[in-house]
Amino acid sequence: MFQDLCQLHRQQNLKVDTGLWGGIEDITVVSDTRLLAAMWGRSRVMLVDSLTGGTVAQVIPQADPYRVCMWDNNTAVVTLNGRKVQFININGDSLKMGRSFSVDRDVCGVGRSGDRLIVSYESPPGLEVLSMNGRVMHTFSNRAAGRDVFKIPYFITTSTDGMVYVSDEGNSTITQLDMNLCVTRTFSDPMLQAPHGIISVSADQVLVCSHGNHRILLLCPSTGVITSILEQQDGIEKPYALTYSSSQRKLYVVSGGAKTIQVFQQP
């Protein structure tokens, strides 16, 4: 798969109706033909046709959505601007607001592993593992670590082997943790500049938006090697969020505040 990821071919962009002031904040794959998009500035979570970019359904949460991940095939989890985590039910081509719970500070990133959520906080920077009802199970804080492991931990992904990866814009690093939030490794590279969106493609392949230098990078955690697979000449401009469909072998990329989703196909 490593070779294939280095041979991505650009497809036609998906133009999404984000409204006059809206921009895509995050995306995730729902199915072979559907994406879920969090819209900042328009306070929408939208089910999008991944072939045309058309809006299939939408819901209006109580605040602007930050990050989105899938809980299961029929449920997504969204962090909202402020201190709330919202579940969204997906029934075919319809969306419905589900239950929600509050957290004690401003939440940004979200990922899921088994029956647990991992969320990141901006101020003060930190992470928590939560039950699906919001009960805190594990906490990571810079104060407890005695150093600034995180400065701006905006995005989270989890891998099939139960590891957590956090991109840190402020430190220009990717940090690997276990599900007890013990740091196992930190990755840095001159190519890694202000990383944002991050997605685990397999246990040993993590894709990262290097926002600061217009690149999509591939991290192989077992070796620590970071490879540039898409750059500015490929149409990448300040990449902000991304997601990957293993069944369709497609990579979807969004630039900050953009109204379009770039699509790249593996051979």
JSON list of C-alpha atoms in Angstrom, two decimals, residues 61-62 76-80 84-88 97-101:
[
{"chain": "A", "resi": 61, "resn": "PRO", "atom": "CA", "xyz": [-25.97, 21.61, 16.04]},
{"chain": "A", "resi": 62, "resn": "GLN", "atom": "CA", "xyz": [-26.01, 24.14, 18.87]},
{"chain": "A", "resi": 76, "resn": "ALA", "atom": "CA", "xyz": [-20.87, 9.94, 14.08]},
{"chain": "A", "resi": 77, "resn": "VAL", "atom": "CA", "xyz": [-19.32, 11.97, 16.89]},
{"chain": "A", "resi": 78, "resn": "VAL", "atom": "CA", "xyz": [-18.73, 15.72, 16.55]},
{"chain": "A", "resi": 79, "resn": "THR", "atom": "CA", "xyz": [-16.97, 18.15, 18.84]},
{"chain": "A", "resi": 80, "resn": "LEU", "atom": "CA", "xyz": [-18.64, 21.56, 19.02]},
{"chain": "A", "resi": 84, "resn": "LYS", "atom": "CA", "xyz": [-19.75, 19.79, 24.05]},
{"chain": "A", "resi": 85, "resn": "VAL", "atom": "CA", "xyz": [-19.53, 16.43, 22.30]},
{"chain": "A", "resi": 86, "resn": "GLN", "atom": "CA", "xyz": [-22.48, 15.60, 20.04]},
{"chain": "A", "resi": 87, "resn": "PHE", "atom": "CA", "xyz": [-23.59, 12.25, 18.58]},
{"chain": "A", "resi": 88, "resn": "ILE", "atom": "CA", "xyz": [-25.30, 12.26, 15.17]},
{"chain": "A", "resi": 97, "resn": "MET", "atom": "CA", "xyz": [-29.19, 14.80, 16.26]},
{"chain": "A", "resi": 98, "resn": "GLY", "atom": "CA", "xyz": [-28.54, 12.24, 18.98]},
{"chain": "A", "resi": 99, "resn": "ARG", "atom": "CA", "xyz": [-27.51, 12.60, 22.57]},
{"chain": "A", "resi": 100, "resn": "SER", "atom": "CA", "xyz": [-24.69, 14.87, 23.73]},
{"chain": "A", "resi": 101, "resn": "PHE", "atom": "CA", "xyz": [-22.57, 15.49, 26.80]}
]
